[in-house]
Short mmCIF file of C-alpha atoms in Angstrom, two decimals:
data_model
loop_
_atom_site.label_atom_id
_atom_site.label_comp_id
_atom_site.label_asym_id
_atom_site.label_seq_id
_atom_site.Cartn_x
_atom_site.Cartn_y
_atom_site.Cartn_z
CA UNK A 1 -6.61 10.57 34.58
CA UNK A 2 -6.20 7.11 36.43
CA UNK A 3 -3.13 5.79 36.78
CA UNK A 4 -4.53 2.61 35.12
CA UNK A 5 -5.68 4.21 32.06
CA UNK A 6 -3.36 2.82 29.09
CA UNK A 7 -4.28 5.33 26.30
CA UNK A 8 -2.18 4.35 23.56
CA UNK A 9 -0.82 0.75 24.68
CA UNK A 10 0.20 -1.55 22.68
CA UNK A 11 -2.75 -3.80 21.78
CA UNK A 12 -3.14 -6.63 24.56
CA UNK A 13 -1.57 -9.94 23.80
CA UNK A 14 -3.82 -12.12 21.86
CA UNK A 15 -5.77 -8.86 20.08
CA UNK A 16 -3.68 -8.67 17.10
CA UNK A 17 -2.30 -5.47 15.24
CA UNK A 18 -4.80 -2.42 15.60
CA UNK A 19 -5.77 -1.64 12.08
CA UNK A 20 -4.62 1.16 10.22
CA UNK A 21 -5.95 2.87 7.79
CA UNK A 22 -3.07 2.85 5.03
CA UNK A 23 -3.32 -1.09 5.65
CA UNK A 24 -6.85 -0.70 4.90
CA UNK A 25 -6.59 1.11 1.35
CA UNK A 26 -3.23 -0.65 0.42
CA UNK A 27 -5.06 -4.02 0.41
CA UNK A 28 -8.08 -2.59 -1.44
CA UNK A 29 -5.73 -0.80 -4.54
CA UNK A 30 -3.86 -4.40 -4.44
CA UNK A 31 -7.08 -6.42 -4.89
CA UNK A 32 -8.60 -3.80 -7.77
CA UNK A 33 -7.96 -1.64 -10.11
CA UNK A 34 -8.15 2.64 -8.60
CA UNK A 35 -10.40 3.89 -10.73
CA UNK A 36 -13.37 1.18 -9.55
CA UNK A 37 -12.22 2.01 -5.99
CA UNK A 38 -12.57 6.00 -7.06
CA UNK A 39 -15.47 5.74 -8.91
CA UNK A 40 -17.41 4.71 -5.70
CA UNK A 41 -14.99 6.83 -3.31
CA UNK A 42 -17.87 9.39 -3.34
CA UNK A 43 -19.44 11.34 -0.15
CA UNK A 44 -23.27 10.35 0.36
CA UNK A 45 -23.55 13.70 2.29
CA UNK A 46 -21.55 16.49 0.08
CA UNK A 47 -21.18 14.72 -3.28
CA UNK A 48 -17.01 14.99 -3.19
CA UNK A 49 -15.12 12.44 -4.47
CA UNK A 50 -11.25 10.85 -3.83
CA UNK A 51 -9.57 10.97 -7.20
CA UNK A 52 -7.70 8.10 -8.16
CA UNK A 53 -4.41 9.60 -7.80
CA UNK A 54 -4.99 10.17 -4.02
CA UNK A 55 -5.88 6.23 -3.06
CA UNK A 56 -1.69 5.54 -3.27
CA UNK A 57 -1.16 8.56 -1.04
CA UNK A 58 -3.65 7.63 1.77
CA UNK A 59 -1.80 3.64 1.31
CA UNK A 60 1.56 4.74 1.96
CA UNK A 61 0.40 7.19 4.59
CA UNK A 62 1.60 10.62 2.49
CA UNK A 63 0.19 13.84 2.53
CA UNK A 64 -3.44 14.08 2.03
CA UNK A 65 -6.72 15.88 3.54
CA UNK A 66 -6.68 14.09 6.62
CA UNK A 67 -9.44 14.60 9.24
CA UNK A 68 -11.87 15.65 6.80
CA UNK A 69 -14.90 13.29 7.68
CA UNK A 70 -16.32 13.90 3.80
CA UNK A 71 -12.87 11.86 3.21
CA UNK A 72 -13.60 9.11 5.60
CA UNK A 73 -17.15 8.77 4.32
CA UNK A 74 -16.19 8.47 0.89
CA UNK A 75 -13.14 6.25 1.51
CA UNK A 76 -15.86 3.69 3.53
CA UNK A 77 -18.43 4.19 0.02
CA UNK A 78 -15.57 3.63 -1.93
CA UNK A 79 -14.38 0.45 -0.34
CA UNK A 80 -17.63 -1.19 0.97
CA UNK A 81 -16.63 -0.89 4.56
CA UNK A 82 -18.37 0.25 7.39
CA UNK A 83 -17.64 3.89 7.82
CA UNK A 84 -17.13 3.57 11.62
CA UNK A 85 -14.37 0.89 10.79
CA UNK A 86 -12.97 3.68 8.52
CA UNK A 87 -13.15 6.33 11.23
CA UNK A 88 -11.21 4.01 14.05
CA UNK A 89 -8.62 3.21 11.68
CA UNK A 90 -8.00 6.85 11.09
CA UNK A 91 -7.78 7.60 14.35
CA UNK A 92 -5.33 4.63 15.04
CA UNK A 93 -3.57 5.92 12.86
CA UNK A 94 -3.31 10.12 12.81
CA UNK A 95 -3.25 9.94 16.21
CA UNK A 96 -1.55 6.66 17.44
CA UNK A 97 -4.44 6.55 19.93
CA UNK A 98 -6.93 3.28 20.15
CA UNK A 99 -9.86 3.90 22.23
CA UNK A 100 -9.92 -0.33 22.53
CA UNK A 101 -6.45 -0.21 24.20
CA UNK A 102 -8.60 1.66 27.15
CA UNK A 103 -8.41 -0.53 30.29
CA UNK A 104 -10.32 0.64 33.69
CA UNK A 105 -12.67 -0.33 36.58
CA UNK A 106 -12.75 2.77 38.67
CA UNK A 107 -15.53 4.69 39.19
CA UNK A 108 -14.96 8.44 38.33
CA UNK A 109 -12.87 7.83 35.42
CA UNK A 110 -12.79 10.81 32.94
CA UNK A 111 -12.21 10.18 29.15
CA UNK A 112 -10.57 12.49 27.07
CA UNK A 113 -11.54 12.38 23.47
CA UNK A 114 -10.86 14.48 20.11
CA UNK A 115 -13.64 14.81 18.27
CA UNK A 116 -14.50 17.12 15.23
CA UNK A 117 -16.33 20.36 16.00
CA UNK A 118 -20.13 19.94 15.76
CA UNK A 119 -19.95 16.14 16.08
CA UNK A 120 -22.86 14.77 18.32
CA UNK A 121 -22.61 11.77 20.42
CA UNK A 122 -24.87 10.10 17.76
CA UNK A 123 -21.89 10.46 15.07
CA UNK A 124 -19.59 8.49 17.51
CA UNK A 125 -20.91 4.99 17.56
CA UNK A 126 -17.27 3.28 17.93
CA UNK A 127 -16.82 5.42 21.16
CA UNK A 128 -19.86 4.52 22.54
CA UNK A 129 -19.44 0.67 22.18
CA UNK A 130 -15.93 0.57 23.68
CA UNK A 131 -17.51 2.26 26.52
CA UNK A 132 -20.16 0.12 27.11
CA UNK A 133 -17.34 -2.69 26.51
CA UNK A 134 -15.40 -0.72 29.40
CA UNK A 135 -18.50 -1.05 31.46
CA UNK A 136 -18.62 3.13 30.94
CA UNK A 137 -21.74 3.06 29.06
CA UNK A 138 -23.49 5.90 31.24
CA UNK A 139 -20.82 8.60 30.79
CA UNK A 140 -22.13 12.04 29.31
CA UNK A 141 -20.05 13.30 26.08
CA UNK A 142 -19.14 16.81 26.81
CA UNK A 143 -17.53 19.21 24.61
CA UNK A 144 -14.12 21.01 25.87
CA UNK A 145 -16.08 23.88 27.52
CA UNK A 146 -17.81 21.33 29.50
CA UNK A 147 -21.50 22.40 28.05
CA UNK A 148 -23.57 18.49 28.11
CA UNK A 149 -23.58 17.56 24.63
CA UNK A 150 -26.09 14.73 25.13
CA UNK A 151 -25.63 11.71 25.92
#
């Protein structure tokens, strides 16, 4: 990894806090009622649902499925927010990484990158624009076995 990469950094001066997602759900159960949020907290893909109950757990950042993307998808139905602002403020916050915070300009720069098993580089349209933002729009997304993936 280059000795330039800052994977983690604080946000630069003048970006602001990086959004998390217990910030995210504490405004929304502060601006209406839980069972409205809940009611639309459903998963377009599997049909699961966040019960009411679990909206205060995800706010104050308690136990709860994390990682589970039928969560994330539901939590973005359920709030009216784009799911891939859902999905960075996860990761800001489960992992304490922010893929914005990402600052180089040297050619052969590798990226490491968690992603869920099965994910295609079509599911991870945040990643992709912070490359292109990086100027790293061409890289390939490979899996950890280092079969191509697409790209």
């Amino acid at each position: 990894m280059p000795s330039d990469a800052a994977i983690g950094a604080p946000a630069a001066e003048g970006d602001g806090p990086a959004e998390l997602l217990r910030d995210i759900v504490q405004a929304a159960i502060q601006a209406e009622p839980l069972r409205e949020i809940a009611a639309r907290a459903v998963d377009p893909e599997t049909g699961r649902g966040i019960p009411h109950t679990t909206l205060p757990k995800i706010a104050k950042g308690e136990g709860y499925r994390r990682g589970e993307p039928w969560l994330l998808r539901a939590l973005a139905a359920g709030l009216n927010i784009d799911r891939a602002r859902i999905q960075l403020a996860a990761s800001r916050e489960w992992t304490e990484l922010d893929v914005a915070t990402l600052k180089t300009n040297k050619p052969g720069t590798t990226v490491v990158v968690a992603y869920a098993e099965g994910t295609s580089p079509s599911d991870l349209p945040v990643l992709q624009e912070r490359l292109k933002e990086l100027g790293l729009g061409d890289l390939r997304i490979l899996p950890a076995e280092g079969r191509d993936a697409g790209s």
